[in-house]
Structure formats: C-alpha cells, structure tokens
Amino acid sequence: MGDSYKKIKHNTAKTTISISGNAEAISTNVVSLIIRNNSVIRLLTKLDSLTYLKLIKTDIESITECNWLTTAVIQDNQSITQLSHLNRLDELQCINCTGLESINLRRNTELMLDMCTSIHTIVAPNCKVAILKQCDALSQLNLGPNLIQLILCNISSCLLYTSPSPRDRQKSRMPSSAWK
C-alpha cells in the first residue's frame, strides 16, 4: 500500500475499502468501495471484483467496465457524465448528480434518480422498477417489457419507449367470441 492509501480504511480481508479525502489509486481486487469527498479520482473502470459502490461528493466523471458491479449509490456528484458497460448492475441510485447525461445499462432492474437535472437518455431494457424525480432534461426513456412500476415526479417532457410484449406479436388481440 503506497502513499495514496493514507486516508483509506480497509478490512482485514482487504475486500472493502473506504476512502475519505483524496486518494489516487484503487486496488483492482476491491469488492466493496465507498468514496467520500474525493476530487482526485476521475474514472472508475475495469475493477473486476467490485460488486458494491457508494460515491458521496466525489468528482468521478465515468464508471465503466466494472463487470461484477451489482449495486451503485451515487450522491452529490456534479462531474459524472456517463454510466455504461456495467453488465450486472441490478440497482442504481443517483441523488443530486447534475452532470449525468446518459445511462446505458443492460441488466439494471431497479433505477432511482432524484435531482439529476442534466440527464437526457436512459436505456435500461430490463428495468422492473424506475423512480425518476426532478430529471428536467430527460428526453428519452427506454425501459423495456419487464417494467412493473414507473414513478415520474416533476418531469417536464419525455418520450417513453417500451419493447413490445409477446402478445403484441400475435395477429389479433380480439377475443374469439367477437368473431362470431
């Protein structure tokens, strides 16, 4: 562990790292990562063991290619612009992320955005629950056929896309009794 880990606390198994303040490097074998008040780290990528991520008041600009990340909580981040190639991300919460412009997630099932005022595009084709509050710039929302619950609060205008369900591919939805 070099000088960059001076303000980092970690457990004895070295799988959970909590960073408070500025640190420059993160071990690639970290499983759980919590970063608070960091203005040095700009990119989180290729953290192959990472499953849980929590960012509070950081300047991270992009999170990408963290293949095992399943849960992410991002709060008070004005720098982050994109979340992509997070193939196993099931749950995403973004609170007051005013720089976030696009989210493109294949597997995400739960999505909660609050005060993400710059977001334009959300693509989450497997989303089951989506809660969006005060996402003023949202122009495209593509959630797919598995959507069970959608809550929109203070959304000015948006195009909502859902993939066709299997019954939409049938020739007719008219009941057979109507044919007589």
JSON list of N, CA, C and O in Angstrom, two decimals, residues 111 120-125 127 130-132 138-145 147-152 155 157-164:
[
{"chain": "A", "resi": 111, "resn": "LEU", "atom": "N", "xyz": [-34.06, 1.30, -10.70]},
{"chain": "A", "resi": 111, "resn": "LEU", "atom": "CA", "xyz": [-33.43, 2.56, -11.03]},
{"chain": "A", "resi": 111, "resn": "LEU", "atom": "C", "xyz": [-34.12, 3.67, -10.25]},
{"chain": "A", "resi": 111, "resn": "LEU", "atom": "O", "xyz": [-35.34, 3.80, -10.30]},
{"chain": "A", "resi": 120, "resn": "HIS", "atom": "N", "xyz": [-30.27, 13.17, -20.20]},
{"chain": "A", "resi": 120, "resn": "HIS", "atom": "CA", "xyz": [-31.05, 13.22, -21.44]},
{"chain": "A", "resi": 120, "resn": "HIS", "atom": "C", "xyz": [-31.59, 11.84, -21.82]},
{"chain": "A", "resi": 120, "resn": "HIS", "atom": "O", "xyz": [-32.72, 11.72, -22.28]},
{"chain": "A", "resi": 121, "resn": "THR", "atom": "N", "xyz": [-30.78, 10.80, -21.65]},
{"chain": "A", "resi": 121, "resn": "THR", "atom": "CA", "xyz": [-31.14, 9.47, -22.15]},
{"chain": "A", "resi": 121, "resn": "THR", "atom": "C", "xyz": [-30.93, 8.41, -21.08]},
{"chain": "A", "resi": 121, "resn": "THR", "atom": "O", "xyz": [-29.87, 8.37, -20.46]},
{"chain": "A", "resi": 122, "resn": "ILE", "atom": "N", "xyz": [-31.94, 7.57, -20.92]},
{"chain": "A", "resi": 122, "resn": "ILE", "atom": "CA", "xyz": [-31.82, 6.39, -20.06]},
{"chain": "A", "resi": 122, "resn": "ILE", "atom": "C", "xyz": [-32.23, 5.19, -20.90]},
{"chain": "A", "resi": 122, "resn": "ILE", "atom": "O", "xyz": [-33.33, 5.14, -21.44]},
{"chain": "A", "resi": 123, "resn": "VAL", "atom": "N", "xyz": [-31.34, 4.22, -21.00]},
{"chain": "A", "resi": 123, "resn": "VAL", "atom": "CA", "xyz": [-31.63, 2.96, -21.68]},
{"chain": "A", "resi": 123, "resn": "VAL", "atom": "C", "xyz": [-31.37, 1.85, -20.66]},
{"chain": "A", "resi": 123, "resn": "VAL", "atom": "O", "xyz": [-30.23, 1.63, -20.26]},
{"chain": "A", "resi": 124, "resn": "ALA", "atom": "N", "xyz": [-32.44, 1.21, -20.22]},
{"chain": "A", "resi": 124, "resn": "ALA", "atom": "CA", "xyz": [-32.36, 0.11, -19.26]},
{"chain": "A", "resi": 124, "resn": "ALA", "atom": "C", "xyz": [-33.43, -0.91, -19.65]},
{"chain": "A", "resi": 124, "resn": "ALA", "atom": "O", "xyz": [-34.50, -0.94, -19.06]},
{"chain": "A", "resi": 125, "resn": "PRO", "atom": "N", "xyz": [-33.18, -1.74, -20.67]},
{"chain": "A", "resi": 125, "resn": "PRO", "atom": "CA", "xyz": [-34.22, -2.59, -21.25]},
{"chain": "A", "resi": 125, "resn": "PRO", "atom": "C", "xyz": [-34.77, -3.67, -20.32]},
{"chain": "A", "resi": 125, "resn": "PRO", "atom": "O", "xyz": [-35.81, -4.24, -20.62]},
{"chain": "A", "resi": 127, "resn": "CYS", "atom": "N", "xyz": [-35.32, -3.09, -16.92]},
{"chain": "A", "resi": 127, "resn": "CYS", "atom": "CA", "xyz": [-35.75, -2.42, -15.70]},
{"chain": "A", "resi": 127, "resn": "CYS", "atom": "C", "xyz": [-37.15, -2.88, -15.29]},
{"chain": "A", "resi": 127, "resn": "CYS", "atom": "O", "xyz": [-38.05, -2.99, -16.12]},
{"chain": "A", "resi": 130, "resn": "ALA", "atom": "N", "xyz": [-38.70, 1.79, -11.84]},
{"chain": "A", "resi": 130, "resn": "ALA", "atom": "CA", "xyz": [-37.99, 3.04, -12.11]},
{"chain": "A", "resi": 130, "resn": "ALA", "atom": "C", "xyz": [-38.70, 4.18, -11.38]},
{"chain": "A", "resi": 130, "resn": "ALA", "atom": "O", "xyz": [-39.91, 4.35, -11.51]},
{"chain": "A", "resi": 131, "resn": "ILE", "atom": "N", "xyz": [-37.93, 4.93, -10.61]},
{"chain": "A", "resi": 131, "resn": "ILE", "atom": "CA", "xyz": [-38.43, 6.11, -9.91]},
{"chain": "A", "resi": 131, "resn": "ILE", "atom": "C", "xyz": [-37.56, 7.28, -10.35]},
{"chain": "A", "resi": 131, "resn": "ILE", "atom": "O", "xyz": [-36.36, 7.28, -10.12]},
{"chain": "A", "resi": 132, "resn": "LEU", "atom": "N", "xyz": [-38.19, 8.25, -11.00]},
{"chain": "A", "resi": 132, "resn": "LEU", "atom": "CA", "xyz": [-37.46, 9.41, -11.50]},
{"chain": "A", "resi": 132, "resn": "LEU", "atom": "C", "xyz": [-38.11, 10.67, -10.95]},
{"chain": "A", "resi": 132, "resn": "LEU", "atom": "O", "xyz": [-39.28, 10.92, -11.16]},
{"chain": "A", "resi": 138, "resn": "LEU", "atom": "N", "xyz": [-34.66, 15.21, -19.28]},
{"chain": "A", "resi": 138, "resn": "LEU", "atom": "CA", "xyz": [-34.88, 13.87, -19.81]},
{"chain": "A", "resi": 138, "resn": "LEU", "atom": "C", "xyz": [-35.68, 13.91, -21.10]},
{"chain": "A", "resi": 138, "resn": "LEU", "atom": "O", "xyz": [-36.78, 14.45, -21.15]},
{"chain": "A", "resi": 139, "resn": "SER", "atom": "N", "xyz": [-35.11, 13.35, -22.17]},
{"chain": "A", "resi": 139, "resn": "SER", "atom": "CA", "xyz": [-35.81, 13.34, -23.45]},
{"chain": "A", "resi": 139, "resn": "SER", "atom": "C", "xyz": [-36.12, 11.93, -23.94]},
{"chain": "A", "resi": 139, "resn": "SER", "atom": "O", "xyz": [-37.04, 11.75, -24.72]},
{"chain": "A", "resi": 140, "resn": "GLN", "atom": "N", "xyz": [-35.35, 10.94, -23.52]},
{"chain": "A", "resi": 140, "resn": "GLN", "atom": "CA", "xyz": [-35.61, 9.56, -23.96]},
{"chain": "A", "resi": 140, "resn": "GLN", "atom": "C", "xyz": [-35.47, 8.60, -22.79]},
{"chain": "A", "resi": 140, "resn": "GLN", "atom": "O", "xyz": [-34.46, 8.57, -22.11]},
{"chain": "A", "resi": 141, "resn": "LEU", "atom": "N", "xyz": [-36.51, 7.80, -22.58]},
{"chain": "A", "resi": 141, "resn": "LEU", "atom": "CA", "xyz": [-36.54, 6.81, -21.52]},
{"chain": "A", "resi": 141, "resn": "LEU", "atom": "C", "xyz": [-36.94, 5.48, -22.15]},
{"chain": "A", "resi": 141, "resn": "LEU", "atom": "O", "xyz": [-38.06, 5.32, -22.60]},
{"chain": "A", "resi": 142, "resn": "ASN", "atom": "N", "xyz": [-36.01, 4.55, -22.22]},
{"chain": "A", "resi": 142, "resn": "ASN", "atom": "CA", "xyz": [-36.25, 3.25, -22.85]},
{"chain": "A", "resi": 142, "resn": "ASN", "atom": "C", "xyz": [-36.07, 2.18, -21.78]},
{"chain": "A", "resi": 142, "resn": "ASN", "atom": "O", "xyz": [-34.95, 1.87, -21.39]},
{"chain": "A", "resi": 143, "resn": "LEU", "atom": "N", "xyz": [-37.19, 1.62, -21.29]},
{"chain": "A", "resi": 143, "resn": "LEU", "atom": "CA", "xyz": [-37.14, 0.70, -20.16]},
{"chain": "A", "resi": 143, "resn": "LEU", "atom": "C", "xyz": [-37.47, -0.75, -20.49]},
{"chain": "A", "resi": 143, "resn": "LEU", "atom": "O", "xyz": [-37.23, -1.61, -19.69]},
{"chain": "A", "resi": 144, "resn": "GLY", "atom": "N", "xyz": [-38.06, -1.05, -21.60]},
{"chain": "A", "resi": 144, "resn": "GLY", "atom": "CA", "xyz": [-38.28, -2.43, -22.00]},
{"chain": "A", "resi": 144, "resn": "GLY", "atom": "C", "xyz": [-39.55, -3.05, -21.45]},
{"chain": "A", "resi": 144, "resn": "GLY", "atom": "O", "xyz": [-40.33, -2.41, -20.74]},
{"chain": "A", "resi": 145, "resn": "PRO", "atom": "N", "xyz": [-39.77, -4.35, -21.76]},
{"chain": "A", "resi": 145, "resn": "PRO", "atom": "CA", "xyz": [-41.05, -5.01, -21.50]},
{"chain": "A", "resi": 145, "resn": "PRO", "atom": "C", "xyz": [-41.25, -5.51, -20.07]},
{"chain": "A", "resi": 145, "resn": "PRO", "atom": "O", "xyz": [-42.34, -5.92, -19.71]},
{"chain": "A", "resi": 147, "resn": "LEU", "atom": "N", "xyz": [-41.04, -3.83, -17.25]},
{"chain": "A", "resi": 147, "resn": "LEU", "atom": "CA", "xyz": [-41.36, -2.76, -16.32]},
{"chain": "A", "resi": 147, "resn": "LEU", "atom": "C", "xyz": [-42.64, -3.07, -15.55]},
{"chain": "A", "resi": 147, "resn": "LEU", "atom": "O", "xyz": [-43.68, -3.35, -16.13]},
{"chain": "A", "resi": 148, "resn": "ILE", "atom": "N", "xyz": [-42.54, -3.05, -14.22]},
{"chain": "A", "resi": 148, "resn": "ILE", "atom": "CA", "xyz": [-43.67, -3.30, -13.33]},
{"chain": "A", "resi": 148, "resn": "ILE", "atom": "C", "xyz": [-44.17, -2.00, -12.72]},
{"chain": "A", "resi": 148, "resn": "ILE", "atom": "O", "xyz": [-45.37, -1.76, -12.62]},
{"chain": "A", "resi": 149, "resn": "GLN", "atom": "N", "xyz": [-43.23, -1.12, -12.35]},
{"chain": "A", "resi": 149, "resn": "GLN", "atom": "CA", "xyz": [-43.60, 0.12, -11.68]},
{"chain": "A", "resi": 149, "resn": "GLN", "atom": "C", "xyz": [-42.78, 1.28, -12.23]},
{"chain": "A", "resi": 149, "resn": "GLN", "atom": "O", "xyz": [-41.55, 1.19, -12.31]},
{"chain": "A", "resi": 150, "resn": "LEU", "atom": "N", "xyz": [-43.46, 2.35, -12.60]},
{"chain": "A", "resi": 150, "resn": "LEU", "atom": "CA", "xyz": [-42.80, 3.56, -13.07]},
{"chain": "A", "resi": 150, "resn": "LEU", "atom": "C", "xyz": [-43.41, 4.74, -12.33]},
{"chain": "A", "resi": 150, "resn": "LEU", "atom": "O", "xyz": [-44.61, 4.96, -12.36]},
{"chain": "A", "resi": 151, "resn": "ILE", "atom": "N", "xyz": [-42.56, 5.51, -11.65]},
{"chain": "A", "resi": 151, "resn": "ILE", "atom": "CA", "xyz": [-43.00, 6.70, -10.93]},
{"chain": "A", "resi": 151, "resn": "ILE", "atom": "C", "xyz": [-42.20, 7.88, -11.49]},
{"chain": "A", "resi": 151, "resn": "ILE", "atom": "O", "xyz": [-40.97, 7.87, -11.46]},
{"chain": "A", "resi": 152, "resn": "LEU", "atom": "N", "xyz": [-42.91, 8.85, -12.02]},
{"chain": "A", "resi": 152, "resn": "LEU", "atom": "CA", "xyz": [-42.30, 10.06, -12.55]},
{"chain": "A", "resi": 152, "resn": "LEU", "atom": "C", "xyz": [-42.82, 11.26, -11.76]},
{"chain": "A", "resi": 152, "resn": "LEU", "atom": "O", "xyz": [-44.02, 11.45, -11.65]},
{"chain": "A", "resi": 155, "resn": "ILE", "atom": "N", "xyz": [-41.18, 15.75, -14.07]},
{"chain": "A", "resi": 155, "resn": "ILE", "atom": "CA", "xyz": [-40.52, 15.50, -15.35]},
{"chain": "A", "resi": 155, "resn": "ILE", "atom": "C", "xyz": [-41.24, 16.38, -16.36]},
{"chain": "A", "resi": 155, "resn": "ILE", "atom": "O", "xyz": [-42.45, 16.25, -16.55]},
{"chain": "A", "resi": 157, "resn": "SER", "atom": "N", "xyz": [-40.93, 16.85, -19.91]},
{"chain": "A", "resi": 157, "resn": "SER", "atom": "CA", "xyz": [-41.41, 16.12, -21.08]},
{"chain": "A", "resi": 157, "resn": "SER", "atom": "C", "xyz": [-40.41, 15.01, -21.40]},
{"chain": "A", "resi": 157, "resn": "SER", "atom": "O", "xyz": [-39.22, 15.15, -21.16]},
{"chain": "A", "resi": 158, "resn": "CYS", "atom": "N", "xyz": [-40.93, 13.92, -21.94]},
{"chain": "A", "resi": 158, "resn": "CYS", "atom": "CA", "xyz": [-40.07, 12.76, -22.17]},
{"chain": "A", "resi": 158, "resn": "CYS", "atom": "C", "xyz": [-40.77, 11.80, -23.12]},
{"chain": "A", "resi": 158, "resn": "CYS", "atom": "O", "xyz": [-41.99, 11.62, -23.05]},
{"chain": "A", "resi": 159, "resn": "LEU", "atom": "N", "xyz": [-40.01, 11.14, -23.98]},
{"chain": "A", "resi": 159, "resn": "LEU", "atom": "CA", "xyz": [-40.52, 10.05, -24.80]},
{"chain": "A", "resi": 159, "resn": "LEU", "atom": "C", "xyz": [-40.25, 8.75, -24.05]},
{"chain": "A", "resi": 159, "resn": "LEU", "atom": "O", "xyz": [-39.13, 8.49, -23.65]},
{"chain": "A", "resi": 160, "resn": "LEU", "atom": "N", "xyz": [-41.28, 7.96, -23.85]},
{"chain": "A", "resi": 160, "resn": "LEU", "atom": "CA", "xyz": [-41.16, 6.69, -23.14]},
{"chain": "A", "resi": 160, "resn": "LEU", "atom": "C", "xyz": [-41.25, 5.56, -24.15]},
{"chain": "A", "resi": 160, "resn": "LEU", "atom": "O", "xyz": [-42.22, 5.47, -24.90]},
{"chain": "A", "resi": 161, "resn": "TYR", "atom": "N", "xyz": [-40.24, 4.71, -24.18]},
{"chain": "A", "resi": 161, "resn": "TYR", "atom": "CA", "xyz": [-40.22, 3.55, -25.06]},
{"chain": "A", "resi": 161, "resn": "TYR", "atom": "C", "xyz": [-40.24, 2.29, -24.22]},
{"chain": "A", "resi": 161, "resn": "TYR", "atom": "O", "xyz": [-39.52, 2.17, -23.24]},
{"chain": "A", "resi": 162, "resn": "THR", "atom": "N", "xyz": [-41.08, 1.35, -24.61]},
{"chain": "A", "resi": 162, "resn": "THR", "atom": "CA", "xyz": [-41.03, 0.01, -24.02]},
{"chain": "A", "resi": 162, "resn": "THR", "atom": "C", "xyz": [-41.02, -0.97, -25.18]},
{"chain": "A", "resi": 162, "resn": "THR", "atom": "O", "xyz": [-41.67, -0.75, -26.20]},
{"chain": "A", "resi": 163, "resn": "SER", "atom": "N", "xyz": [-40.28, -2.04, -25.04]},
{"chain": "A", "resi": 163, "resn": "SER", "atom": "CA", "xyz": [-40.22, -3.04, -26.10]},
{"chain": "A", "resi": 163, "resn": "SER", "atom": "C", "xyz": [-41.56, -3.75, -26.19]},
{"chain": "A", "resi": 163, "resn": "SER", "atom": "O", "xyz": [-42.28, -3.85, -25.20]},
{"chain": "A", "resi": 164, "resn": "PRO", "atom": "N", "xyz": [-41.91, -4.28, -27.36]},
{"chain": "A", "resi": 164, "resn": "PRO", "atom": "CA", "xyz": [-43.19, -4.98, -27.48]},
{"chain": "A", "resi": 164, "resn": "PRO", "atom": "C", "xyz": [-43.24, -6.24, -26.62]},
{"chain": "A", "resi": 164, "resn": "PRO", "atom": "O", "xyz": [-42.23, -6.91, -26.45]}
]
